[in-house]
CSV table of C-alpha atoms in Angstrom, one decimal:
chain,number,residue,atom,x,y,z
A,313,UNK,CA,32.6,84.7,141.3
A,314,UNK,CA,33.6,81.4,142.8
A,315,UNK,CA,31.9,79.5,139.9
A,316,UNK,CA,33.9,81.5,137.4
A,317,UNK,CA,37.1,80.8,139.2
A,318,UNK,CA,36.3,77.1,139.3
A,319,UNK,CA,35.6,77.0,135.6
A,320,UNK,CA,39.0,78.6,135.0
A,321,UNK,CA,40.8,76.1,137.1
A,322,UNK,CA,39.1,73.2,135.3
A,323,UNK,CA,40.0,74.6,131.9
A,324,UNK,CA,43.7,74.9,132.9
A,325,UNK,CA,43.6,71.3,134.2
A,326,UNK,CA,42.1,70.2,130.9
A,327,UNK,CA,44.8,72.0,128.9
A,328,UNK,CA,47.8,71.1,131.0
A,329,UNK,CA,47.0,67.6,132.2
A,330,UNK,CA,44.2,65.7,130.5
A,331,UNK,CA,44.8,66.8,126.9
A,332,UNK,CA,48.3,68.3,127.1
A,333,UNK,CA,49.8,66.4,124.2
A,334,UNK,CA,46.8,67.0,121.9
A,335,UNK,CA,47.0,70.8,122.5
A,336,UNK,CA,50.8,70.7,122.0
A,337,UNK,CA,50.4,69.0,118.7
A,338,UNK,CA,47.8,71.5,117.6
A,339,UNK,CA,50.0,74.4,118.7
A,340,UNK,CA,52.9,73.0,116.7
A,341,UNK,CA,50.7,72.6,113.7
A,342,UNK,CA,49.5,76.2,113.9
A,343,UNK,CA,53.2,77.3,114.3
A,344,UNK,CA,54.1,75.5,111.1
A,345,UNK,CA,51.1,76.7,109.2
A,346,UNK,CA,51.4,80.3,110.4
A,347,UNK,CA,54.8,81.5,109.5
A,348,UNK,CA,57.2,83.6,107.4
A,349,UNK,CA,57.7,83.0,103.7
A,350,UNK,CA,61.3,83.5,102.7
A,351,UNK,CA,61.8,85.5,99.4
A,352,UNK,CA,63.9,84.2,96.6
A,353,UNK,CA,67.2,86.1,96.7
A,354,UNK,CA,68.2,88.2,93.6
A,355,UNK,CA,70.9,87.0,91.3
A,356,UNK,CA,74.2,88.7,90.6
A,357,UNK,CA,75.6,88.9,87.1
A,358,UNK,CA,78.9,89.8,85.4
A,359,UNK,CA,79.1,90.9,81.8
A,360,UNK,CA,81.4,90.1,78.9
A,361,UNK,CA,82.6,92.3,75.9
A,362,UNK,CA,79.5,91.3,73.9
A,363,UNK,CA,77.2,92.5,76.7
A,364,UNK,CA,76.1,89.0,77.7
A,365,UNK,CA,75.1,88.4,81.4
A,366,UNK,CA,77.0,85.6,83.2
A,367,UNK,CA,75.5,84.3,86.5
A,368,UNK,CA,78.0,84.9,89.3
A,369,UNK,CA,75.6,84.2,92.3
A,370,UNK,CA,72.2,82.5,92.0
A,371,UNK,CA,69.7,80.9,94.3
A,372,UNK,CA,69.0,77.3,93.6
A,373,UNK,CA,66.6,74.8,95.2
A,374,UNK,CA,68.4,71.9,96.7
A,375,UNK,CA,67.1,68.7,98.4
A,376,UNK,CA,67.7,68.6,102.1
A,377,UNK,CA,67.5,65.2,103.9
A,378,UNK,CA,66.3,65.4,107.4
A,379,UNK,CA,65.2,63.2,110.3
A,380,UNK,CA,62.3,63.7,112.8
A,381,UNK,CA,63.7,62.1,116.0
A,382,UNK,CA,60.2,62.3,117.6
A,383,UNK,CA,58.8,60.0,114.8
A,384,UNK,CA,61.6,57.4,115.0
A,385,UNK,CA,60.1,55.1,117.7
A,386,UNK,CA,60.4,51.4,116.9
A,387,UNK,CA,61.8,52.2,113.4
A,388,UNK,CA,65.2,53.1,115.0
A,389,UNK,CA,67.2,50.2,113.4
A,390,UNK,CA,66.0,51.1,109.9
A,391,UNK,CA,66.5,54.8,110.6
A,392,UNK,CA,70.1,54.2,111.7
A,393,UNK,CA,70.7,52.0,108.7
A,394,UNK,CA,69.5,54.5,106.1
A,395,UNK,CA,71.4,57.4,107.8
A,396,UNK,CA,74.5,55.3,107.8
A,397,UNK,CA,74.0,54.5,104.2
A,398,UNK,CA,73.9,58.2,103.3
A,399,UNK,CA,77.6,58.3,104.2
A,400,UNK,CA,77.8,61.8,105.8
A,401,UNK,CA,77.8,61.0,109.5
A,402,UNK,CA,79.5,58.7,112.0
A,403,UNK,CA,77.3,56.4,114.0
A,404,UNK,CA,77.9,58.2,117.2
A,405,UNK,CA,76.7,61.5,115.5
A,406,UNK,CA,73.6,59.7,114.4
A,407,UNK,CA,72.9,58.4,117.9
A,408,UNK,CA,73.4,61.9,119.3
A,409,UNK,CA,70.8,63.3,116.9
A,410,UNK,CA,68.3,60.5,117.5
A,411,UNK,CA,68.6,61.0,121.2
A,412,UNK,CA,66.8,64.4,120.8
A,413,UNK,CA,63.5,62.7,121.1
A,414,UNK,CA,61.4,65.9,121.3
A,415,UNK,CA,63.0,67.4,118.1
A,416,UNK,CA,60.9,67.4,115.0
A,417,UNK,CA,63.6,68.4,112.5
A,418,UNK,CA,67.3,67.6,112.3
A,419,UNK,CA,69.1,68.3,109.0
A,420,UNK,CA,71.3,65.4,107.8
A,421,UNK,CA,72.3,66.4,104.2
A,422,UNK,CA,71.9,70.0,103.0
A,423,UNK,CA,72.7,69.5,99.3
A,424,UNK,CA,71.7,65.9,98.7
A,425,UNK,CA,72.6,64.1,95.5
A,426,UNK,CA,70.0,62.4,93.4
A,427,UNK,CA,71.3,59.0,94.6
A,428,UNK,CA,70.9,60.0,98.3
A,429,UNK,CA,67.3,61.3,97.6
A,430,UNK,CA,66.4,58.1,95.9
A,431,UNK,CA,67.7,56.1,98.9
A,432,UNK,CA,65.5,58.0,101.3
A,433,UNK,CA,62.3,58.0,99.2
A,434,UNK,CA,62.6,54.3,98.4
A,435,UNK,CA,63.2,53.4,102.1
A,436,UNK,CA,59.7,54.7,102.8
A,437,UNK,CA,60.7,55.5,106.4
A,438,UNK,CA,58.3,58.1,107.9
A,439,UNK,CA,60.9,59.6,110.2
A,440,UNK,CA,63.4,60.3,107.4
A,441,UNK,CA,62.3,62.6,104.6
A,442,UNK,CA,63.4,65.1,101.9
A,443,UNK,CA,62.7,68.8,102.1
A,444,UNK,CA,63.5,71.3,99.4
A,445,UNK,CA,65.3,74.6,100.3
A,446,UNK,CA,67.0,77.3,98.4
A,447,UNK,CA,70.7,77.9,98.8
A,448,UNK,CA,73.2,80.2,97.3
A,449,UNK,CA,75.3,78.9,94.4
A,450,UNK,CA,78.4,80.6,93.0
A,451,UNK,CA,79.0,79.0,89.6
A,452,UNK,CA,82.4,80.6,89.1
A,453,UNK,CA,83.8,79.2,92.3
A,454,UNK,CA,86.8,81.3,93.4
A,455,UNK,CA,86.5,83.8,90.5
A,456,UNK,CA,86.0,87.3,91.9
A,457,UNK,CA,85.3,85.9,95.4
A,458,UNK,CA,86.4,89.1,97.1
A,459,UNK,CA,83.9,91.1,95.1
A,460,UNK,CA,81.0,88.8,95.7
A,461,UNK,CA,81.4,87.8,99.3
A,462,UNK,CA,78.8,85.1,100.3
A,463,UNK,CA,75.5,84.5,102.0
A,464,UNK,CA,75.9,83.2,105.5
A,465,UNK,CA,74.2,80.0,106.7
A,466,UNK,CA,72.9,82.2,109.6
A,467,UNK,CA,69.7,83.7,108.2
A,468,UNK,CA,70.0,86.6,110.6
A,469,UNK,CA,73.3,87.6,108.9
A,470,UNK,CA,72.3,87.2,105.3
A,471,UNK,CA,74.9,88.6,102.9
A,472,UNK,CA,78.4,88.6,104.4
A,473,UNK,CA,81.3,90.6,102.8
A,474,UNK,CA,81.4,91.9,99.3
A,475,UNK,CA,78.4,92.7,97.1
A,476,UNK,CA,76.3,90.2,99.0
A,477,UNK,CA,76.6,92.4,102.1
A,478,UNK,CA,76.6,95.8,100.4
A,479,UNK,CA,73.4,95.1,98.5
A,480,UNK,CA,71.8,92.8,101.1
A,481,UNK,CA,68.4,94.7,101.3
A,482,UNK,CA,68.1,94.8,97.5
A,483,UNK,CA,69.1,91.2,96.9
A,484,UNK,CA,67.1,89.7,99.8
A,485,UNK,CA,63.7,91.0,98.8
A,486,UNK,CA,60.7,91.1,101.2
A,487,UNK,CA,59.6,88.4,103.6
A,488,UNK,CA,56.0,87.2,103.2
A,489,UNK,CA,53.5,85.9,105.8
A,490,UNK,CA,51.2,82.9,105.8
A,491,UNK,CA,48.4,81.8,108.1
A,492,UNK,CA,47.1,78.3,107.9
A,493,UNK,CA,46.8,77.5,104.2
A,494,UNK,CA,46.4,81.2,103.3
A,495,UNK,CA,49.0,83.7,102.2
A,496,UNK,CA,48.6,86.9,104.1
A,497,UNK,CA,51.3,88.8,102.2
A,498,UNK,CA,53.4,87.3,99.4
A,499,UNK,CA,57.1,87.2,99.6
A,500,UNK,CA,58.7,89.6,97.1
A,501,UNK,CA,61.7,88.2,95.1
A,502,UNK,CA,64.9,90.1,95.6
A,503,UNK,CA,66.1,92.3,92.7
A,504,UNK,CA,68.9,91.0,90.4
A,505,UNK,CA,72.1,93.0,90.2
A,506,UNK,CA,74.4,93.5,87.2
A,507,UNK,CA,78.0,94.4,87.9
A,508,UNK,CA,80.5,96.2,85.8
A,509,UNK,CA,82.9,93.3,86.1
A,510,UNK,CA,84.1,91.9,82.7
A,511,UNK,CA,84.4,88.2,83.2
A,512,UNK,CA,87.0,87.8,80.4
A,513,UNK,CA,89.3,90.3,81.9
A,514,UNK,CA,88.7,89.0,85.4
A,515,UNK,CA,89.6,85.5,84.5
A,516,UNK,CA,92.8,86.5,82.7
A,517,UNK,CA,93.8,88.9,85.5
A,518,UNK,CA,93.4,86.2,88.1
A,519,UNK,CA,95.3,83.7,86.0
A,520,UNK,CA,98.3,86.1,85.5
A,521,UNK,CA,98.2,87.2,89.1
A,522,UNK,CA,98.3,83.6,90.4
A,523,UNK,CA,101.2,82.8,88.2
A,524,UNK,CA,103.2,85.9,89.4
A,525,UNK,CA,102.5,85.2,93.0
A,526,UNK,CA,103.7,81.7,92.6
A,527,UNK,CA,106.7,82.7,90.5
A,528,UNK,CA,107.9,85.3,93.0
A,529,UNK,CA,106.7,83.4,96.1
A,530,UNK,CA,104.7,86.5,97.2
A,531,UNK,CA,102.4,86.5,100.2
A,532,UNK,CA,99.7,88.4,98.3
A,533,UNK,CA,98.8,89.9,95.0
A,534,UNK,CA,96.2,92.4,93.9
A,535,UNK,CA,94.8,93.7,90.6
A,536,UNK,CA,92.3,96.4,89.8
A,537,UNK,CA,91.2,97.4,86.3
A,538,UNK,CA,89.1,100.5,85.9
A,539,UNK,CA,87.7,102.6,83.1
A,540,UNK,CA,89.1,106.0,84.1
A,541,UNK,CA,86.5,107.9,82.0
A,542,UNK,CA,83.6,106.5,84.0
A,543,UNK,CA,85.0,105.0,87.2
A,544,UNK,CA,83.5,101.5,86.4
A,545,UNK,CA,85.5,98.7,87.9
A,546,UNK,CA,86.1,96.0,85.2
A,547,UNK,CA,88.2,93.7,87.3
A,548,UNK,CA,89.2,93.4,91.0
A,549,UNK,CA,91.2,90.4,92.2
A,550,UNK,CA,93.2,89.3,95.1
A,551,UNK,CA,95.2,86.3,96.2
A,552,UNK,CA,94.8,84.3,98.3
A,553,UNK,CA,91.1,84.0,97.4
A,554,UNK,CA,88.4,81.6,98.5
A,555,UNK,CA,85.4,79.6,97.2
A,556,UNK,CA,82.1,81.2,98.5
A,557,UNK,CA,80.4,77.8,98.0
A,558,UNK,CA,82.5,76.4,100.9
A,559,UNK,CA,83.4,79.6,102.8
A,560,UNK,CA,83.4,77.7,106.1
A,561,UNK,CA,86.6,76.0,105.0
A,562,UNK,CA,88.5,79.2,104.9
A,563,UNK,CA,89.8,81.6,107.6
A,564,UNK,CA,88.0,84.8,108.2
A,565,UNK,CA,91.0,86.9,107.3
A,566,UNK,CA,90.8,85.5,103.7
A,567,UNK,CA,87.3,87.1,103.3
A,568,UNK,CA,88.7,90.7,103.6
A,569,UNK,CA,89.2,92.5,100.3
A,570,UNK,CA,92.7,94.0,100.5
A,571,UNK,CA,91.9,96.2,97.5
A,572,UNK,CA,89.7,98.3,99.7
A,573,UNK,CA,90.4,97.1,103.2
A,574,UNK,CA,94.2,97.4,103.5
A,575,UNK,CA,96.8,100.3,103.4
A,576,UNK,CA,100.4,100.4,102.4
A,577,UNK,CA,103.2,102.9,101.6
A,578,UNK,CA,102.9,103.3,97.8
A,579,UNK,CA,106.6,103.9,96.9
A,580,UNK,CA,107.8,105.4,93.6
A,581,UNK,CA,104.4,105.3,91.9
A,582,UNK,CA,103.6,108.3,94.1
A,583,UNK,CA,106.2,110.3,92.2
A,584,UNK,CA,103.6,110.8,89.5
A,585,UNK,CA,101.2,112.5,91.9
A,586,UNK,CA,104.0,114.7,93.1
A,587,UNK,CA,105.0,115.7,89.5
A,588,UNK,CA,101.3,116.2,88.4
A,589,UNK,CA,100.8,118.5,91.4
A,590,UNK,CA,103.9,120.6,90.7
A,591,UNK,CA,103.1,120.8,87.0
A,592,UNK,CA,99.6,121.9,87.7
A,593,UNK,CA,100.9,124.6,90.0
A,594,UNK,CA,103.3,125.8,87.4
A,595,UNK,CA,106.3,125.2,89.6
A,596,UNK,CA,108.0,122.9,87.1
A,597,UNK,CA,107.9,121.7,83.5
A,598,UNK,CA,108.9,118.3,82.1
A,599,UNK,CA,112.2,120.0,81.0
A,600,UNK,CA,113.0,121.7,84.4
A,601,UNK,CA,116.5,120.6,85.5
A,602,UNK,CA,118.3,120.1,88.8
A,603,UNK,CA,121.7,118.7,89.7
A,604,UNK,CA,121.4,115.2,91.1
A,605,UNK,CA,124.2,114.6,93.6
A,606,UNK,CA,122.8,111.3,94.6
A,607,UNK,CA,121.6,112.5,98.0
A,608,UNK,CA,119.8,115.2,99.9
A,609,UNK,CA,120.2,116.1,103.6
A,610,UNK,CA,117.1,117.6,105.3
A,611,UNK,CA,116.7,118.0,109.1
A,612,UNK,CA,119.8,115.9,109.6
A,613,UNK,CA,118.4,113.0,107.6
A,614,UNK,CA,119.9,111.8,104.3
A,615,UNK,CA,117.7,111.0,101.3
A,616,UNK,CA,119.3,108.8,98.7
A,617,UNK,CA,118.4,107.5,95.3
A,618,UNK,CA,117.4,103.9,95.1
A,619,UNK,CA,120.6,103.0,93.1
A,620,UNK,CA,122.8,105.1,95.5
A,621,UNK,CA,124.2,106.9,92.4
A,622,UNK,CA,124.6,110.6,91.4
A,623,UNK,CA,123.3,111.3,87.9
A,624,UNK,CA,124.3,114.9,87.4
A,625,UNK,CA,121.9,117.3,85.6
A,626,UNK,CA,118.5,115.7,85.2
A,627,UNK,CA,115.2,116.9,83.7
A,628,UNK,CA,111.9,116.1,85.5
A,629,UNK,CA,111.1,113.6,82.7
A,630,UNK,CA,114.4,111.9,83.4
A,631,UNK,CA,113.6,111.8,87.1
A,632,UNK,CA,110.6,109.6,86.2
A,633,UNK,CA,112.5,107.6,83.7
A,634,UNK,CA,115.2,106.7,86.3
A,635,UNK,CA,112.8,107.0,89.3
A,636,UNK,CA,115.1,109.3,91.3
A,637,UNK,CA,114.1,110.0,94.9
A,638,UNK,CA,116.0,113.3,95.0
A,639,UNK,CA,114.2,114.5,91.8
A,640,UNK,CA,110.8,113.9,93.4
A,641,UNK,CA,112.0,115.8,96.5
A,642,UNK,CA,113.1,118.6,94.2
A,643,UNK,CA,109.6,118.9,92.7
A,644,UNK,CA,108.0,118.8,96.1
A,645,UNK,CA,110.3,121.5,97.5
A,646,UNK,CA,109.5,123.6,94.4
A,647,UNK,CA,105.8,123.3,95.2
A,648,UNK,CA,106.3,123.9,98.9
A,649,UNK,CA,105.1,121.6,101.8
A,650,UNK,CA,101.7,123.3,102.3
A,651,UNK,CA,100.7,123.3,98.7
A,652,UNK,CA,102.0,119.7,98.3
A,653,UNK,CA,99.8,118.6,101.2
A,654,UNK,CA,96.8,120.4,99.8
A,655,UNK,CA,97.2,118.6,96.5
A,656,UNK,CA,97.4,115.2,98.2
A,657,UNK,CA,94.1,116.1,99.9
A,658,UNK,CA,92.7,117.2,96.5
A,659,UNK,CA,93.7,113.9,95.1
A,660,UNK,CA,91.4,112.3,97.7
A,661,UNK,CA,94.1,110.6,99.7
A,662,UNK,CA,92.5,111.5,103.0
A,663,UNK,CA,89.0,110.2,102.0
A,664,UNK,CA,87.3,107.0,101.2
A,665,UNK,CA,86.5,106.6,97.5
A,666,UNK,CA,82.9,105.6,98.3
A,667,UNK,CA,83.1,102.5,96.1
A,668,UNK,CA,80.1,100.2,96.7
A,669,UNK,CA,81.8,97.6,98.7
A,670,UNK,CA,81.7,97.2,102.5
A,671,UNK,CA,84.6,97.8,104.9
A,672,UNK,CA,86.5,100.4,102.9
A,673,UNK,CA,89.3,102.0,104.9
A,674,UNK,CA,91.3,105.1,104.2
A,675,UNK,CA,95.0,105.9,103.9
A,676,UNK,CA,96.8,108.3,106.2
A,677,UNK,CA,98.6,111.6,105.7
A,678,UNK,CA,99.0,112.0,109.4
A,679,UNK,CA,102.8,112.0,109.4
A,680,UNK,CA,102.6,115.3,107.5
A,681,UNK,CA,100.1,116.7,109.9
A,682,UNK,CA,101.9,115.9,113.2
A,683,UNK,CA,105.5,116.4,112.2
A,684,UNK,CA,105.9,119.1,109.6
A,685,UNK,CA,109.6,118.8,109.1
A,686,UNK,CA,110.8,119.2,105.5
A,687,UNK,CA,112.2,115.7,105.5
A,688,UNK,CA,108.8,114.1,106.0
A,689,UNK,CA,107.3,116.0,103.0
A,690,UNK,CA,110.4,115.1,100.9
A,691,UNK,CA,110.1,111.4,101.6
A,692,UNK,CA,106.3,111.6,101.0
A,693,UNK,CA,107.1,112.9,97.5
A,694,UNK,CA,108.3,109.4,96.6
A,695,UNK,CA,105.6,107.5,98.6
A,696,UNK,CA,107.4,106.9,101.9
A,697,UNK,CA,106.0,107.7,105.3
A,698,UNK,CA,102.4,108.0,104.2
A,699,UNK,CA,99.8,105.3,103.3
A,700,UNK,CA,97.2,104.7,100.7
A,701,UNK,CA,94.6,102.0,99.9
A,702,UNK,CA,95.0,100.3,96.5
A,703,UNK,CA,91.6,101.6,95.4
A,704,UNK,CA,92.5,105.1,96.7
A,705,UNK,CA,95.7,105.2,94.7
A,706,UNK,CA,93.9,103.9,91.6
A,707,UNK,CA,91.3,106.7,91.9
A,708,UNK,CA,94.1,109.3,92.1
A,709,UNK,CA,96.0,107.9,89.2
A,710,UNK,CA,92.9,107.5,87.1
A,711,UNK,CA,92.3,111.3,87.5
A,712,UNK,CA,95.7,111.8,85.8
A,713,UNK,CA,94.7,109.4,83.0
A,714,UNK,CA,91.3,111.0,82.6
A,715,UNK,CA,92.7,114.4,81.6
A,716,UNK,CA,92.7,115.6,85.2
A,717,UNK,CA,89.1,114.7,86.1
A,718,UNK,CA,88.5,112.3,89.0
A,719,UNK,CA,85.6,109.8,88.8
A,720,UNK,CA,84.0,107.8,91.6
A,721,UNK,CA,84.7,104.0,91.3
A,722,UNK,CA,81.7,101.8,91.3
A,723,UNK,CA,80.6,98.2,90.6
A,724,UNK,CA,76.8,98.4,90.2
A,725,UNK,CA,76.3,98.6,86.4
A,726,UNK,CA,73.0,100.5,86.9
A,727,UNK,CA,74.8,103.5,88.4
A,728,UNK,CA,75.5,106.6,86.3
A,729,UNK,CA,79.2,107.7,86.3
A,730,UNK,CA,79.8,110.2,89.0
A,731,UNK,CA,82.4,113.0,88.6
A,732,UNK,CA,84.2,113.9,91.8
A,733,UNK,CA,85.8,116.9,90.3
A,734,UNK,CA,88.7,118.3,88.4
A,735,UNK,CA,92.0,117.7,90.2
A,736,UNK,CA,94.6,119.1,87.8
A,737,UNK,CA,94.4,120.9,84.5
A,738,UNK,CA,94.2,119.0,81.2
A,739,UNK,CA,97.6,120.5,80.3
A,740,UNK,CA,99.2,119.2,83.5
A,741,UNK,CA,97.6,115.8,82.9
A,742,UNK,CA,98.9,115.6,79.4
A,743,UNK,CA,102.5,116.5,80.5
A,744,UNK,CA,102.4,113.9,83.3
A,745,UNK,CA,101.2,111.2,81.0
A,746,UNK,CA,104.0,112.1,78.5
A,747,UNK,CA,106.5,111.6,81.3
A,748,UNK,CA,105.0,108.2,82.0
A,749,UNK,CA,105.1,107.2,78.3
A,750,UNK,CA,108.8,108.1,78.2
A,751,UNK,CA,109.4,105.9,81.3
A,752,UNK,CA,107.8,102.9,79.5
A,753,UNK,CA,109.6,103.5,76.3
A,754,UNK,CA,113.0,103.7,78.1
A,755,UNK,CA,112.4,100.7,80.2
A,756,UNK,CA,111.0,98.7,77.2
A,757,UNK,CA,109.5,96.0,79.4
A,758,UNK,CA,105.9,97.3,79.0
A,759,UNK,CA,106.3,98.9,75.6
A,760,UNK,CA,103.9,97.8,72.8
A,761,UNK,CA,105.0,98.5,69.2
A,762,UNK,CA,103.0,101.4,67.6
A,763,UNK,CA,101.0,101.8,70.8
A,764,UNK,CA,101.4,104.5,73.5
A,765,UNK,CA,101.4,103.0,77.0
A,766,UNK,CA,101.8,105.1,80.1
A,767,UNK,CA,103.1,103.4,83.2
A,768,UNK,CA,105.1,103.7,86.4
A,769,UNK,CA,106.6,101.1,88.7
A,770,UNK,CA,106.9,101.4,92.4
A,771,UNK,CA,108.9,99.4,95.0
A,772,UNK,CA,107.9,100.2,98.5
A,773,UNK,CA,109.6,99.1,101.7
A,774,UNK,CA,107.4,97.7,104.4
A,775,UNK,CA,107.5,99.8,107.6
A,776,UNK,CA,108.3,98.2,111.0
A,777,UNK,CA,108.9,99.6,114.4
A,778,UNK,CA,111.8,102.0,114.2
A,779,UNK,CA,112.4,101.4,110.4
A,780,UNK,CA,111.7,99.1,107.5
A,781,UNK,CA,111.9,95.4,106.9
A,782,UNK,CA,113.8,93.8,104.0
A,783,UNK,CA,110.6,92.8,102.3
A,784,UNK,CA,109.1,95.0,99.6
A,785,UNK,CA,105.7,95.7,97.9
A,786,UNK,CA,106.0,96.0,94.1
A,787,UNK,CA,103.3,98.1,92.4
A,788,UNK,CA,102.6,99.0,88.8
A,789,UNK,CA,100.1,101.5,87.4
A,790,UNK,CA,99.6,101.7,83.7
A,791,UNK,CA,97.0,102.7,81.1
A,792,UNK,CA,96.6,102.7,77.3
A,793,UNK,CA,96.2,104.2,74.8
A,794,UNK,CA,98.1,106.7,76.9
A,795,UNK,CA,96.3,109.8,75.8
A,796,UNK,CA,92.8,108.3,75.5
A,797,UNK,CA,92.5,105.2,77.8
């Protein structure tokens, strides 16, 4: 027993004292040789009208210049000279890195140029070398950045925001394992992903949006283009945007996609949902009339038209043409508060759309649930006091455009269209669309000769504590050809 104990003590002495450095080097070598094999991340593609795939996110191998501080030794003057020549660090930063004498790897340049690589290889300095690593590249820069998101430099995070996050498991693939010079299990390349985004429309939408935001000095602008028959998203844009190649240069708030991660009061656009609901219930027709006195008093509160005018006898079609608040309230009151609320739920305004993007939030009908006074339902009829998300409002309006049938919005082109259900009758849809066509024809601004366009504008006030600010949110929903978009 004592001999066995003595042999154990001697072995520990041999490992820890006499041959400590040799064993440490051997252990490091084994650590390097026995490790994980990172998979190649799958690519993301957009399409164009011709069906061509355009790379939107790809994995590319880049040269990384690094220094091994432990190997520097007497070569320090030459090491400092070459690191200075690379032009990416101040001398005090270089000294700080080289002071880590036990480190074996310190990255200096992550995406080195050909010139920088040549400088290192020609210097023939053992402590400074070039390694090749894969990194994410976004060839379109800021285009569709809120859709794509980015891949974080932190390997534990992987895809951050957007599609990169939503489809992280699919895109990343499976990690492999190596032992020594043998591959125990091979890394499985991530699967590519085709999106429904049409790059031609996306580019043009972002260009127009940017010009409008600049022209009107707006804080933010959003655009979504969808095929109402399938739910496929063809374009989704927001400003301000960011470049996922240099995401670390932007604030975190910029990464959030306001099309799915923000809510607002929709304003007059909501009149179309009110009219569609009342038409479907048979409570009104486009020709139903009421006497517009310019105001309506409910529960001691006065509702007025946006222009503060009385228009006399008006049809429901004229209500939409002139965007009269009192007319929307008339339609809501004809429907009744309970049925009106039920239709809003049916239009999906209490639920997430289920679009394949992370972070989706949902609007709120809570004011109608906690305070059931008539005035709250009347103001909700023209989009005030309740909130929606842009994607939620789009889904609801697309149901009107799609003959009353709601489709689930999606971005993954491999998905089959998914019907949510019939929301209103085809007849109610056709009549609502007709009212929207008349509104466009009267206003002229969106009219296209010999082409039916359905549309509705909305100007929503921005709520603040105890009331509303002077700022507004302008929204437009339109589709064409009106009866078969």
